Short mmCIF file of C-alpha atoms in Angstrom, two decimals:
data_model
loop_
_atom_site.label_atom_id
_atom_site.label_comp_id
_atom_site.label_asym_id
_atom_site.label_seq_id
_atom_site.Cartn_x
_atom_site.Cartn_y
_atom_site.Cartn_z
CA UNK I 1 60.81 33.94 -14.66
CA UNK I 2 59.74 33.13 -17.99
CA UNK I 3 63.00 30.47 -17.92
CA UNK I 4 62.26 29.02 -14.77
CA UNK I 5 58.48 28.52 -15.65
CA UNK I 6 59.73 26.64 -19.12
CA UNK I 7 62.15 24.39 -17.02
CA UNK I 8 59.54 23.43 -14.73
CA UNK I 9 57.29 22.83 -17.39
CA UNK I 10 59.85 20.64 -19.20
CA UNK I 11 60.36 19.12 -15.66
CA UNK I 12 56.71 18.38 -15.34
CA UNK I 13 56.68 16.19 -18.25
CA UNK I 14 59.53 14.67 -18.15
CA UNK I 15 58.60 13.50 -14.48
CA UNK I 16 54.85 12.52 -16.29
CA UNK I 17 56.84 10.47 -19.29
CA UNK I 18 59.20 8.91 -16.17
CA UNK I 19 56.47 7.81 -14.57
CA UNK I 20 54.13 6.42 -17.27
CA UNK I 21 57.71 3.87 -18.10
CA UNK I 22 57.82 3.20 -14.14
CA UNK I 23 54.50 2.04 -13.90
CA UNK I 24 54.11 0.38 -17.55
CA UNK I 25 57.56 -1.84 -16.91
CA UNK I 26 56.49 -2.74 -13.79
CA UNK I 27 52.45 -3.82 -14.91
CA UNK I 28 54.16 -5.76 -17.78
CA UNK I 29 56.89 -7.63 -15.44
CA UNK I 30 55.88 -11.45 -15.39
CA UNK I 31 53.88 -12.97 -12.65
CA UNK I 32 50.72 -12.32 -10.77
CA UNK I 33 50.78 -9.29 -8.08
CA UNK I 34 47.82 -11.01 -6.16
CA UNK I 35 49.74 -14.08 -5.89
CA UNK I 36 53.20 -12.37 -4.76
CA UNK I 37 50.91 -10.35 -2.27
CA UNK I 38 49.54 -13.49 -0.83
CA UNK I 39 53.06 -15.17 -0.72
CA UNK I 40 54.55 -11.85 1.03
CA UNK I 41 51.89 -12.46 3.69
CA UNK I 42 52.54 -15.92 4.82
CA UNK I 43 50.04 -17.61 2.46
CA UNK I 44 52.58 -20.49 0.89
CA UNK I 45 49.93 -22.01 -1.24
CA UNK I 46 47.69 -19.58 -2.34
CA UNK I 47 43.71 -20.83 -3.70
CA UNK I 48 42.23 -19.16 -6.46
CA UNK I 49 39.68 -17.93 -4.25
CA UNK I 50 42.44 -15.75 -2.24
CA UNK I 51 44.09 -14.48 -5.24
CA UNK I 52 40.70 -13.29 -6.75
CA UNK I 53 39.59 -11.23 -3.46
CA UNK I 54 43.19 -9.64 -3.19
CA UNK I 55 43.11 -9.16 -6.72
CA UNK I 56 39.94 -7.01 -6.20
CA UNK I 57 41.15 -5.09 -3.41
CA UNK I 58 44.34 -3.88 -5.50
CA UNK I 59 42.03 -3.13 -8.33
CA UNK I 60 43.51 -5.23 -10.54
CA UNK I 61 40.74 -5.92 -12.68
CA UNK I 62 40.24 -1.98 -13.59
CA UNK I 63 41.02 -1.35 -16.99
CA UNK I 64 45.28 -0.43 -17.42
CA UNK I 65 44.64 3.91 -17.66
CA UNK I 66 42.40 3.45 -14.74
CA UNK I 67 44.86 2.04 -12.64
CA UNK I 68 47.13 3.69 -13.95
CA UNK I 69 45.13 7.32 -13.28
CA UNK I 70 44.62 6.25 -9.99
CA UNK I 71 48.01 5.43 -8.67
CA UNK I 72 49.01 8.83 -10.22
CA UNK I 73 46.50 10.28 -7.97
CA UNK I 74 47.89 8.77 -5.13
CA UNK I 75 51.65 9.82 -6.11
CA UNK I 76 50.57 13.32 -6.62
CA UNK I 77 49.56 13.56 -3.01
CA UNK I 78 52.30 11.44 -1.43
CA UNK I 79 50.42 7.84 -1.54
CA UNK I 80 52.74 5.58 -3.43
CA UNK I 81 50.52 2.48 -2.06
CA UNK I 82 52.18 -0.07 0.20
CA UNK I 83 54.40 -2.13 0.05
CA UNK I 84 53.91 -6.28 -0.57
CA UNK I 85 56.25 -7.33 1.66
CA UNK I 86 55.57 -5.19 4.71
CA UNK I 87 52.33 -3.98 4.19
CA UNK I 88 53.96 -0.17 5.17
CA UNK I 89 53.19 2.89 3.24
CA UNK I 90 56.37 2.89 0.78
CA UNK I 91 56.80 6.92 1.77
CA UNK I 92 57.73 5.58 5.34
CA UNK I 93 59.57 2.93 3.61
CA UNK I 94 61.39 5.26 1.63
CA UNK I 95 61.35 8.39 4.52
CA UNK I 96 63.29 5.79 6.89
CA UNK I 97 65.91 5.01 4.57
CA UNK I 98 66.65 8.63 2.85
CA UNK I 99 68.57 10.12 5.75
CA UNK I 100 71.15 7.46 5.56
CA UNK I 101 71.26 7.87 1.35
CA UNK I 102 71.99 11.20 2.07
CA UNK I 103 74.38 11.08 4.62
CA UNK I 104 76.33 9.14 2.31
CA UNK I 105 76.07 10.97 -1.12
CA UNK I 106 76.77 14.37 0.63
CA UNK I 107 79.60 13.23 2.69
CA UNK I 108 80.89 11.75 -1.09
CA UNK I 109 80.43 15.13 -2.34
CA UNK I 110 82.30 16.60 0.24
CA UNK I 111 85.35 13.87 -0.24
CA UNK I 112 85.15 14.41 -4.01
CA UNK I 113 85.60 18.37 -4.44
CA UNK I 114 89.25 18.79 -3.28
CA UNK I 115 90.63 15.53 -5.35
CA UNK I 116 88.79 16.61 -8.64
CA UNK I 117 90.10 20.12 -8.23
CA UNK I 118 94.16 19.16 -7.40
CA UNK I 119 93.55 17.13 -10.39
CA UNK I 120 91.89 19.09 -13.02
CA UNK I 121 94.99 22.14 -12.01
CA UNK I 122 97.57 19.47 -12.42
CA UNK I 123 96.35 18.43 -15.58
CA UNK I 124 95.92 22.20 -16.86
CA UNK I 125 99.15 23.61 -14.98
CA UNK I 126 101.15 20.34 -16.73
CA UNK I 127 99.43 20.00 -19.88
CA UNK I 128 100.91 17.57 -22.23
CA UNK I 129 103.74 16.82 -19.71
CA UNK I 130 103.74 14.24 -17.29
CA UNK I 131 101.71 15.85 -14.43
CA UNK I 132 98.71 15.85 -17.22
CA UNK I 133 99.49 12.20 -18.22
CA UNK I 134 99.64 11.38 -14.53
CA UNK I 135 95.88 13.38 -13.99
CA UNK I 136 94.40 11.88 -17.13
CA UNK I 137 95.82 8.20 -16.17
CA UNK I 138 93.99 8.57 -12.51
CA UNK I 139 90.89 10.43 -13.86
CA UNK I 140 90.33 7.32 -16.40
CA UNK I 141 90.76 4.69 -13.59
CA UNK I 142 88.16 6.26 -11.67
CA UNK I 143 85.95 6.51 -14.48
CA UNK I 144 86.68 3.12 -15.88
CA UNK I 145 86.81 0.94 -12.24
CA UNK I 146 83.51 -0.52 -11.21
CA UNK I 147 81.95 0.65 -8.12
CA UNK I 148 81.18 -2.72 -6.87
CA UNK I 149 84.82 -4.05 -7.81
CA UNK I 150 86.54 -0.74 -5.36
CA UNK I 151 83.74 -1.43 -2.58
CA UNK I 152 84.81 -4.71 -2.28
CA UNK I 153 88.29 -4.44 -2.60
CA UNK I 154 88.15 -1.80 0.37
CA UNK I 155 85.83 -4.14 2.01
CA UNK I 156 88.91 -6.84 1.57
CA UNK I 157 91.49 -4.55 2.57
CA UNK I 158 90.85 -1.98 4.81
CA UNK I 159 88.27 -3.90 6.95
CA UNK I 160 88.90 -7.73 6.60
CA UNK I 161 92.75 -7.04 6.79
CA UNK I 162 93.05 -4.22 8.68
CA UNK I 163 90.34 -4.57 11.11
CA UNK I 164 88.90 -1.22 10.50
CA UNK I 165 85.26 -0.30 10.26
CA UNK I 166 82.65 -3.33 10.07
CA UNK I 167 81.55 -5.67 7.08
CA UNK I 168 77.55 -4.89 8.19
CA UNK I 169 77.25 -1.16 8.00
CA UNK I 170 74.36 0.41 10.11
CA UNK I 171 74.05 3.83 8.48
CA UNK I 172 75.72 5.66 11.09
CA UNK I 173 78.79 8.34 10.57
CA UNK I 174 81.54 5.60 11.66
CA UNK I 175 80.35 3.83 8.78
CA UNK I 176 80.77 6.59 6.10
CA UNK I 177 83.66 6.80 4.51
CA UNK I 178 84.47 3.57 2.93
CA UNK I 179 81.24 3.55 1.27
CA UNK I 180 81.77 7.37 0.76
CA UNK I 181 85.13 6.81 -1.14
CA UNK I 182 84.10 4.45 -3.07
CA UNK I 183 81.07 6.58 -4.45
CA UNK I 184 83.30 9.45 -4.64
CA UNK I 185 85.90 7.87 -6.87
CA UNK I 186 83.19 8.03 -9.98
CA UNK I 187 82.76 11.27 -9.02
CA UNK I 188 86.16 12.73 -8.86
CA UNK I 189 86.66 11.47 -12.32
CA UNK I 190 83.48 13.44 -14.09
CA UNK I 191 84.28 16.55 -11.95
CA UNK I 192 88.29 16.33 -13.05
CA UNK I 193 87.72 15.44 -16.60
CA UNK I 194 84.92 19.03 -17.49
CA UNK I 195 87.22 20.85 -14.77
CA UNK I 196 90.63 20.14 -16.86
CA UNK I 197 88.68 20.31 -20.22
CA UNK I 198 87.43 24.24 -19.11
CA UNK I 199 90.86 25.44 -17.84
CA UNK I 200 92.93 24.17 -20.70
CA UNK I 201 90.62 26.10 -22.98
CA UNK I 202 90.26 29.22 -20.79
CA UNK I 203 93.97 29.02 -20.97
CA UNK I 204 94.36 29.39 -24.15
CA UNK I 205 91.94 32.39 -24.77
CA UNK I 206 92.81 36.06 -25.04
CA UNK I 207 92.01 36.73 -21.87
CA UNK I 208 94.82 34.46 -20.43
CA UNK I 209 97.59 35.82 -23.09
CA UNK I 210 97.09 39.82 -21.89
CA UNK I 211 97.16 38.48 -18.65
CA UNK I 212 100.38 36.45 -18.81
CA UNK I 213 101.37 39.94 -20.50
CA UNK I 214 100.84 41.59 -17.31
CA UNK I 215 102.83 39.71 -15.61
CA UNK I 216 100.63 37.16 -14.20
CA UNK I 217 101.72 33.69 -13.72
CA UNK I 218 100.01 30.48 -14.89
CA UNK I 219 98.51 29.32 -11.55
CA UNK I 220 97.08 33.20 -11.06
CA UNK I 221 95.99 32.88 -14.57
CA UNK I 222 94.31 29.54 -13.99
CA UNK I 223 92.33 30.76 -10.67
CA UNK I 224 91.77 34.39 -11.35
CA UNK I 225 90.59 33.82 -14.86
CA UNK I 226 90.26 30.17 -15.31
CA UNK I 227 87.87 28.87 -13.09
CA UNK I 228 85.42 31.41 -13.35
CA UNK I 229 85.41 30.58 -17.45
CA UNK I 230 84.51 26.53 -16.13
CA UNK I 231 82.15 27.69 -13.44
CA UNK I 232 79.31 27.01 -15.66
CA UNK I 233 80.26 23.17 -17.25
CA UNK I 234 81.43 22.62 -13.47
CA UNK I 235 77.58 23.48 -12.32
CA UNK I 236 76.25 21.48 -15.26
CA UNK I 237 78.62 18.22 -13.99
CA UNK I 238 77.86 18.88 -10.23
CA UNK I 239 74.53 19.02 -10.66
CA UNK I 240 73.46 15.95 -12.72
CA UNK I 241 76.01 14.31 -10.62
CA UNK I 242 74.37 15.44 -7.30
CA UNK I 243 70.73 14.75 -8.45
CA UNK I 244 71.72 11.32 -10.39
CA UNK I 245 73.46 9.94 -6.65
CA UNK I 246 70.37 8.97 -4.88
CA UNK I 247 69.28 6.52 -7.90
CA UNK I 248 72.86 5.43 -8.73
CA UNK I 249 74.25 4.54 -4.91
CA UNK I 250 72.13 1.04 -5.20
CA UNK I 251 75.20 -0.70 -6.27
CA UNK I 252 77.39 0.71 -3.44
CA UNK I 253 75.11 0.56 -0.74
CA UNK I 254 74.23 -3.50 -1.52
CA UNK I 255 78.12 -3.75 -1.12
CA UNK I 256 78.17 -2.40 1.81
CA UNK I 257 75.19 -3.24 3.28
CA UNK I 258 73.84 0.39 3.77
CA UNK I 259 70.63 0.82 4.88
CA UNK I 260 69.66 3.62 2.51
CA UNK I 261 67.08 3.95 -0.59
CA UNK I 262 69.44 2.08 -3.18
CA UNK I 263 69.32 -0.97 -0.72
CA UNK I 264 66.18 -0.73 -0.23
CA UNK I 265 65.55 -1.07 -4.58
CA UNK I 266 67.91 -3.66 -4.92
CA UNK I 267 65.67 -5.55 -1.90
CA UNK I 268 62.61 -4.95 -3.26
CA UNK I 269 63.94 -5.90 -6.92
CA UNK I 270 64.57 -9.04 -5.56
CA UNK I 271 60.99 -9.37 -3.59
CA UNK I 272 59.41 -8.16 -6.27
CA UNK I 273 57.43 -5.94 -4.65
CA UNK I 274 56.58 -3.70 -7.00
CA UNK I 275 55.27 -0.48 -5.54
CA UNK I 276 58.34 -0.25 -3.75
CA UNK I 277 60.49 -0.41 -7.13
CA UNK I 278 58.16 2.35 -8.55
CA UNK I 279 58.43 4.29 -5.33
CA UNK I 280 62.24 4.29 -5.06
CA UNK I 281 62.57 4.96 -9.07
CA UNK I 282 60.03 7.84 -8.94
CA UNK I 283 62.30 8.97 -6.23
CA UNK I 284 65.59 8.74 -8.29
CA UNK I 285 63.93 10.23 -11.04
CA UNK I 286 62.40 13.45 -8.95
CA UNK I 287 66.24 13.83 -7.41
CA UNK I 288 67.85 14.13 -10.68
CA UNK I 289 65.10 16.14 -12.18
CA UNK I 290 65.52 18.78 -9.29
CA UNK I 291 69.37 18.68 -9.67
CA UNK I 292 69.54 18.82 -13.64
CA UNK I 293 66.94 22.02 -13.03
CA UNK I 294 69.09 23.14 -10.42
CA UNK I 295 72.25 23.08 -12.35
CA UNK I 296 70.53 25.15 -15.15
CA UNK I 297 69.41 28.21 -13.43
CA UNK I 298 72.72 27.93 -11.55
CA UNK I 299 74.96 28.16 -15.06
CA UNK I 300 72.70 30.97 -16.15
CA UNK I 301 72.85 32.87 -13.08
CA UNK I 302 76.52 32.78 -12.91
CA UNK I 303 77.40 33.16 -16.76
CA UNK I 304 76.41 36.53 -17.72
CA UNK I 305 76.36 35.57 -21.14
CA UNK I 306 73.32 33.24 -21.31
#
Protein backbone atom coordinates (compact mmCIF):
# COMPACT_ATOMS: atom_id res chain seq x y z
CA UNK A 1 0.00 0.00 0.00
CA UNK A 2 2.68 2.13 1.08
CA UNK A 3 4.13 1.53 -2.82
CA UNK A 4 1.09 2.22 -4.50
CA UNK A 5 0.43 5.46 -2.41
CA UNK A 6 4.25 6.68 -3.42
CA UNK A 7 3.49 5.90 -7.18
CA UNK A 8 0.44 7.81 -7.13
CA UNK A 9 2.02 10.48 -5.43
CA UNK A 10 4.88 10.55 -7.97
CA UNK A 11 1.98 10.29 -10.54
CA UNK A 12 0.29 13.30 -9.09
CA UNK A 13 3.12 15.48 -9.78
CA UNK A 14 4.29 14.42 -12.60
CA UNK A 15 0.66 14.94 -14.12
CA UNK A 16 0.91 18.70 -12.11
CA UNK A 17 4.62 19.38 -13.83
CA UNK A 18 2.84 17.95 -17.37
CA UNK A 19 0.38 20.21 -17.13
CA UNK A 20 2.03 23.46 -15.95
CA UNK A 21 4.43 22.79 -19.67
CA UNK A 22 0.91 22.16 -21.51
CA UNK A 23 -0.54 25.23 -20.53
CA UNK A 24 2.78 27.50 -20.38
CA UNK A 25 3.76 26.35 -24.24
CA UNK A 26 0.56 26.92 -25.31
CA UNK A 27 0.06 30.78 -23.42
CA UNK A 28 3.53 31.56 -24.94
CA UNK A 29 2.64 30.25 -28.68
CA UNK A 30 2.51 33.46 -30.97
CA UNK A 31 -0.66 35.20 -31.84
CA UNK A 32 -3.69 36.55 -30.12
CA UNK A 33 -6.37 33.85 -28.75
CA UNK A 34 -9.16 36.60 -28.95
CA UNK A 35 -8.39 37.18 -32.44
CA UNK A 36 -8.19 33.31 -33.52
CA UNK A 37 -11.54 33.00 -31.49
CA UNK A 38 -13.14 35.68 -33.51
CA UNK A 39 -11.70 34.24 -36.85
CA UNK A 40 -12.98 30.57 -35.77
CA UNK A 41 -16.42 32.19 -35.55
CA UNK A 42 -16.90 33.72 -38.88
CA UNK A 43 -15.60 37.20 -37.95
CA UNK A 44 -12.91 37.67 -41.08
CA UNK A 45 -11.90 41.08 -40.00
CA UNK A 46 -11.99 41.36 -36.53
CA UNK A 47 -12.23 45.36 -34.73
CA UNK A 48 -10.43 46.00 -31.74
CA UNK A 49 -13.57 46.46 -30.05
CA UNK A 50 -14.49 42.56 -30.65
CA UNK A 51 -11.20 41.31 -29.69
CA UNK A 52 -11.27 43.32 -26.35
CA UNK A 53 -14.89 41.93 -25.22
CA UNK A 54 -13.84 38.26 -26.19
CA UNK A 55 -10.69 38.89 -24.66
CA UNK A 56 -12.60 39.60 -21.38
CA UNK A 57 -14.83 36.79 -21.53
CA UNK A 58 -11.75 34.24 -21.80
CA UNK A 59 -10.15 36.11 -19.00
CA UNK A 60 -7.37 36.98 -20.71
CA UNK A 61 -6.46 39.94 -18.94
CA UNK A 62 -6.15 37.94 -15.41
CA UNK A 63 -2.79 37.83 -14.30
CA UNK A 64 -0.78 34.29 -15.92
CA UNK A 65 -1.18 31.96 -12.23
CA UNK A 66 -4.70 33.13 -12.21
CA UNK A 67 -5.52 31.78 -15.36
CA UNK A 68 -3.56 29.41 -15.01
CA UNK A 69 -5.28 28.28 -11.35
CA UNK A 70 -8.39 28.52 -12.92
CA UNK A 71 -8.17 26.32 -15.92
CA UNK A 72 -6.65 23.76 -13.44
CA UNK A 73 -9.82 24.03 -11.63
CA UNK A 74 -11.74 23.32 -14.47
CA UNK A 75 -9.43 20.20 -15.55
CA UNK A 76 -9.69 18.81 -12.13
CA UNK A 77 -13.41 18.47 -12.52
CA UNK A 78 -13.59 17.51 -16.21
CA UNK A 79 -13.94 21.23 -17.79
CA UNK A 80 -11.09 21.54 -20.22
CA UNK A 81 -12.97 24.81 -21.71
CA UNK A 82 -14.16 24.74 -25.30
CA UNK A 83 -12.96 24.55 -28.08
CA UNK A 84 -12.25 27.77 -30.71
CA UNK A 85 -13.26 26.23 -33.57
CA UNK A 86 -16.50 24.55 -32.55
CA UNK A 87 -17.42 26.19 -29.60
CA UNK A 88 -17.98 22.29 -27.99
CA UNK A 89 -16.78 21.32 -24.64
CA UNK A 90 -13.26 19.67 -25.69
CA UNK A 91 -14.34 16.47 -23.23
CA UNK A 92 -17.12 15.79 -25.92
CA UNK A 93 -14.58 16.65 -28.42
CA UNK A 94 -12.24 14.32 -27.09
CA UNK A 95 -15.16 11.58 -25.64
CA UNK A 96 -16.33 11.31 -29.47
CA UNK A 97 -13.10 10.53 -30.83
CA UNK A 98 -11.54 8.06 -27.99
CA UNK A 99 -13.56 4.99 -28.91
CA UNK A 100 -12.13 4.94 -32.33
CA UNK A 101 -8.28 5.66 -30.74
CA UNK A 102 -8.92 2.77 -28.89
CA UNK A 103 -10.29 0.50 -31.18
CA UNK A 104 -7.24 0.97 -33.03
CA UNK A 105 -4.37 0.81 -30.41
CA UNK A 106 -5.97 -2.36 -28.82
CA UNK A 107 -6.63 -4.14 -31.97
CA UNK A 108 -2.54 -3.14 -32.61
CA UNK A 109 -1.87 -4.72 -29.41
CA UNK A 110 -3.60 -7.66 -30.22
CA UNK A 111 -1.72 -7.92 -33.87
CA UNK A 112 1.60 -7.19 -32.14
CA UNK A 113 1.84 -10.00 -29.30
CA UNK A 114 2.20 -13.16 -31.46
CA UNK A 115 4.92 -11.49 -34.04
CA UNK A 116 7.10 -10.07 -31.11
CA UNK A 117 6.95 -13.41 -29.36
CA UNK A 118 7.89 -15.88 -32.70
CA UNK A 119 10.54 -13.36 -32.91
CA UNK A 120 12.12 -12.80 -29.64
CA UNK A 121 12.18 -17.27 -29.46
CA UNK A 122 13.81 -17.26 -32.82
CA UNK A 123 16.29 -14.91 -31.88
CA UNK A 124 16.97 -16.76 -28.40
CA UNK A 125 16.42 -20.45 -29.81
CA UNK A 126 19.10 -19.29 -32.86
CA UNK A 127 21.31 -17.06 -31.11
CA UNK A 128 24.25 -15.93 -33.04
CA UNK A 129 23.14 -18.08 -36.04
CA UNK A 130 21.15 -17.00 -38.75
CA UNK A 131 17.59 -17.32 -37.29
CA UNK A 132 18.94 -14.48 -34.66
CA UNK A 133 20.48 -12.40 -37.52
CA UNK A 134 17.23 -12.89 -39.41
CA UNK A 135 15.08 -11.66 -35.92
CA UNK A 136 17.48 -8.84 -35.17
CA UNK A 137 17.48 -7.67 -39.06
CA UNK A 138 13.38 -7.53 -38.90
CA UNK A 139 13.22 -6.21 -35.28
CA UNK A 140 15.58 -3.13 -36.48
CA UNK A 141 13.40 -2.42 -39.60
CA UNK A 142 10.48 -2.07 -37.53
CA UNK A 143 12.15 0.04 -35.18
CA UNK A 144 14.00 2.09 -37.68
CA UNK A 145 10.91 2.52 -40.57
CA UNK A 146 8.78 5.57 -40.09
CA UNK A 147 5.24 5.14 -39.30
CA UNK A 148 4.07 7.59 -41.78
CA UNK A 149 6.49 6.10 -44.58
CA UNK A 150 4.66 2.09 -43.88
CA UNK A 151 1.06 3.84 -43.67
CA UNK A 152 1.50 5.16 -46.85
CA UNK A 153 3.15 2.58 -48.55
CA UNK A 154 0.15 0.21 -47.44
CA UNK A 155 -2.07 2.98 -48.38
CA UNK A 156 -0.21 2.68 -52.05
CA UNK A 157 -0.29 -0.92 -52.14
CA UNK A 158 -2.81 -2.71 -50.56
CA UNK A 159 -5.63 -0.15 -51.20
CA UNK A 160 -4.74 2.00 -54.33
CA UNK A 161 -3.43 -1.24 -56.10
CA UNK A 162 -5.28 -3.78 -54.76
CA UNK A 163 -8.55 -2.22 -54.23
CA UNK A 164 -8.85 -3.25 -50.69
CA UNK A 165 -10.16 -1.19 -47.82
CA UNK A 166 -10.77 2.70 -48.52
CA UNK A 167 -8.28 5.76 -48.69
CA UNK A 168 -10.95 7.82 -46.15
CA UNK A 169 -11.21 5.64 -43.11
CA UNK A 170 -14.42 6.14 -40.94
CA UNK A 171 -13.33 4.53 -37.67
CA UNK A 172 -15.21 1.49 -38.10
CA UNK A 173 -13.74 -2.33 -37.70
CA UNK A 174 -13.42 -2.76 -41.69
CA UNK A 175 -11.11 -0.03 -41.41
CA UNK A 176 -8.72 -1.48 -38.73
CA UNK A 177 -6.14 -3.27 -39.72
CA UNK A 178 -4.10 -1.33 -42.11
CA UNK A 179 -3.87 1.39 -39.72
CA UNK A 180 -3.51 -1.36 -37.01
CA UNK A 181 -0.39 -2.91 -38.76
CA UNK A 182 1.16 -0.15 -39.31
CA UNK A 183 1.04 0.96 -35.51
CA UNK A 184 1.86 -2.46 -34.59
CA UNK A 185 5.06 -2.71 -36.56
CA UNK A 186 6.81 -0.11 -33.88
CA UNK A 187 5.49 -2.17 -31.51
CA UNK A 188 6.57 -5.60 -32.43
CA UNK A 189 10.04 -4.26 -32.56
CA UNK A 190 10.22 -2.85 -28.67
CA UNK A 191 8.33 -5.99 -27.48
CA UNK A 192 10.95 -8.43 -29.62
CA UNK A 193 14.04 -6.55 -28.81
CA UNK A 194 13.43 -6.68 -24.22
CA UNK A 195 11.71 -10.19 -25.05
CA UNK A 196 15.04 -11.64 -26.89
CA UNK A 197 17.32 -9.52 -24.55
CA UNK A 198 15.48 -11.48 -21.24
CA UNK A 199 15.58 -15.03 -22.73
CA UNK A 200 19.12 -14.95 -23.96
CA UNK A 201 20.12 -14.01 -20.45
CA UNK A 202 17.72 -16.35 -18.60
CA UNK A 203 19.38 -18.81 -20.84
CA UNK A 204 22.41 -18.54 -19.76
CA UNK A 205 21.75 -18.62 -15.92
CA UNK A 206 22.04 -21.58 -13.58
CA UNK A 207 18.77 -22.24 -13.63
CA UNK A 208 18.76 -23.12 -17.42
CA UNK A 209 22.18 -25.31 -17.15
CA UNK A 210 20.55 -27.89 -14.24
CA UNK A 211 17.73 -27.87 -16.33
CA UNK A 212 19.33 -28.79 -19.66
CA UNK A 213 20.97 -31.36 -17.07
CA UNK A 214 17.71 -32.86 -16.55
CA UNK A 215 17.11 -33.47 -19.66
CA UNK A 216 15.16 -30.59 -20.76
CA UNK A 217 15.44 -29.21 -24.13
CA UNK A 218 16.10 -25.59 -25.19
CA UNK A 219 12.56 -24.60 -26.25
CA UNK A 220 11.21 -26.25 -22.68
CA UNK A 221 14.01 -24.39 -21.16
CA UNK A 222 13.09 -21.14 -22.88
CA UNK A 223 9.17 -21.36 -21.88
CA UNK A 224 9.27 -23.17 -18.62
CA UNK A 225 12.05 -21.08 -17.24
CA UNK A 226 12.63 -18.34 -19.64
CA UNK A 227 9.76 -16.34 -19.95
CA UNK A 228 8.81 -16.19 -16.54
CA UNK A 229 12.62 -14.62 -15.85
CA UNK A 230 11.40 -11.65 -18.79
CA UNK A 231 7.90 -11.40 -17.42
CA UNK A 232 8.86 -8.38 -15.57
CA UNK A 233 11.01 -6.14 -18.49
CA UNK A 234 8.07 -7.56 -20.80
CA UNK A 235 5.42 -5.67 -18.30
CA UNK A 236 7.74 -2.67 -18.08
CA UNK A 237 7.79 -2.54 -22.31
CA UNK A 238 4.01 -3.37 -22.57
CA UNK A 239 3.05 -0.99 -20.41
CA UNK A 240 4.77 2.31 -21.43
CA UNK A 241 4.01 1.04 -24.81
CA UNK A 242 0.23 0.63 -24.08
CA UNK A 243 -0.12 3.97 -22.13
CA UNK A 244 2.34 5.99 -24.65
CA UNK A 245 -0.27 4.72 -27.89
CA UNK A 246 -3.03 7.12 -27.40
CA UNK A 247 -0.50 10.25 -27.64
CA UNK A 248 1.78 8.63 -30.26
CA UNK A 249 -1.09 7.27 -32.96
CA UNK A 250 -1.38 11.15 -34.26
CA UNK A 251 0.98 10.37 -37.00
CA UNK A 252 -0.86 7.17 -38.12
CA UNK A 253 -4.22 8.22 -37.78
CA UNK A 254 -3.52 11.71 -40.06
CA UNK A 255 -2.31 9.00 -42.63
CA UNK A 256 -5.09 7.35 -42.59
CA UNK A 257 -7.54 9.66 -41.97
CA UNK A 258 -8.84 8.11 -38.62
CA UNK A 259 -11.16 9.84 -36.80
CA UNK A 260 -9.62 9.29 -33.38
CA UNK A 261 -7.84 11.68 -30.65
CA UNK A 262 -4.38 11.87 -32.58
CA UNK A 263 -6.42 13.34 -35.59
CA UNK A 264 -8.13 15.30 -33.75
CA UNK A 265 -4.39 17.07 -32.24
CA UNK A 266 -2.91 17.17 -35.44
CA UNK A 267 -6.40 19.25 -36.54
CA UNK A 268 -6.43 21.37 -33.88
CA UNK A 269 -2.48 21.96 -34.18
CA UNK A 270 -3.20 23.23 -37.34
CA UNK A 271 -6.40 25.51 -36.15
CA UNK A 272 -4.69 26.51 -33.48
CA UNK A 273 -7.14 26.06 -31.19
CA UNK A 274 -5.52 25.78 -28.25
CA UNK A 275 -7.65 24.24 -25.55
CA UNK A 276 -8.08 21.45 -27.73
CA UNK A 277 -4.12 20.87 -28.01
CA UNK A 278 -3.99 21.08 -24.13
CA UNK A 279 -6.98 18.81 -23.86
CA UNK A 280 -5.71 16.02 -26.16
CA UNK A 281 -1.97 16.36 -24.56
CA UNK A 282 -3.34 16.25 -20.97
CA UNK A 283 -5.02 13.21 -22.31
CA UNK A 284 -1.80 11.53 -23.72
CA UNK A 285 -0.08 12.43 -20.76
CA UNK A 286 -2.87 10.88 -18.13
CA UNK A 287 -2.77 7.51 -20.55
CA UNK A 288 0.83 6.98 -20.21
CA UNK A 289 0.94 8.00 -16.64
CA UNK A 290 -1.76 5.24 -15.82
CA UNK A 291 0.13 2.67 -18.00
CA UNK A 292 3.81 3.45 -16.72
CA UNK A 293 1.94 3.05 -13.01
CA UNK A 294 0.33 0.13 -14.26
CA UNK A 295 3.35 -1.60 -15.51
CA UNK A 296 5.05 -1.04 -12.06
CA UNK A 297 2.78 -2.67 -9.66
CA UNK A 298 2.40 -5.32 -12.40
CA UNK A 299 6.48 -6.18 -12.39
CA UNK A 300 6.34 -6.14 -8.62
CA UNK A 301 3.44 -8.27 -8.27
CA UNK A 302 4.75 -10.86 -10.52
CA UNK A 303 8.58 -10.78 -9.51
CA UNK A 304 8.79 -12.04 -6.09
CA UNK A 305 11.97 -10.52 -5.69
CA UNK A 306 11.11 -6.78 -5.62
Amino acid sequence: MRRLLRLLASAAGTLLAASLLVWGLAELSPGDPARQVLLSRGVAVPVETQIEAVRAELGLGDAAPVRYARWLGGALTGDLGSSWRTGRPVTAELGERLPATLRLCLTAVALAVLPAFALAFAGALGRHRWPDALSRGVMFAGAAVPSFLLGVALLEIVVVRWGVGRVVAEGGWADTPLPAATLAAGIVAQWARVTRGALIDAASAPFADVSRARGSGELRVLLVHGLPHAAPSLLAVVGMTVGGLLAGAAVVESVFTWPGVGRLLVEAITARDLPVVQGCVLAGVLAFLAGAVAADLATRAGDPRL
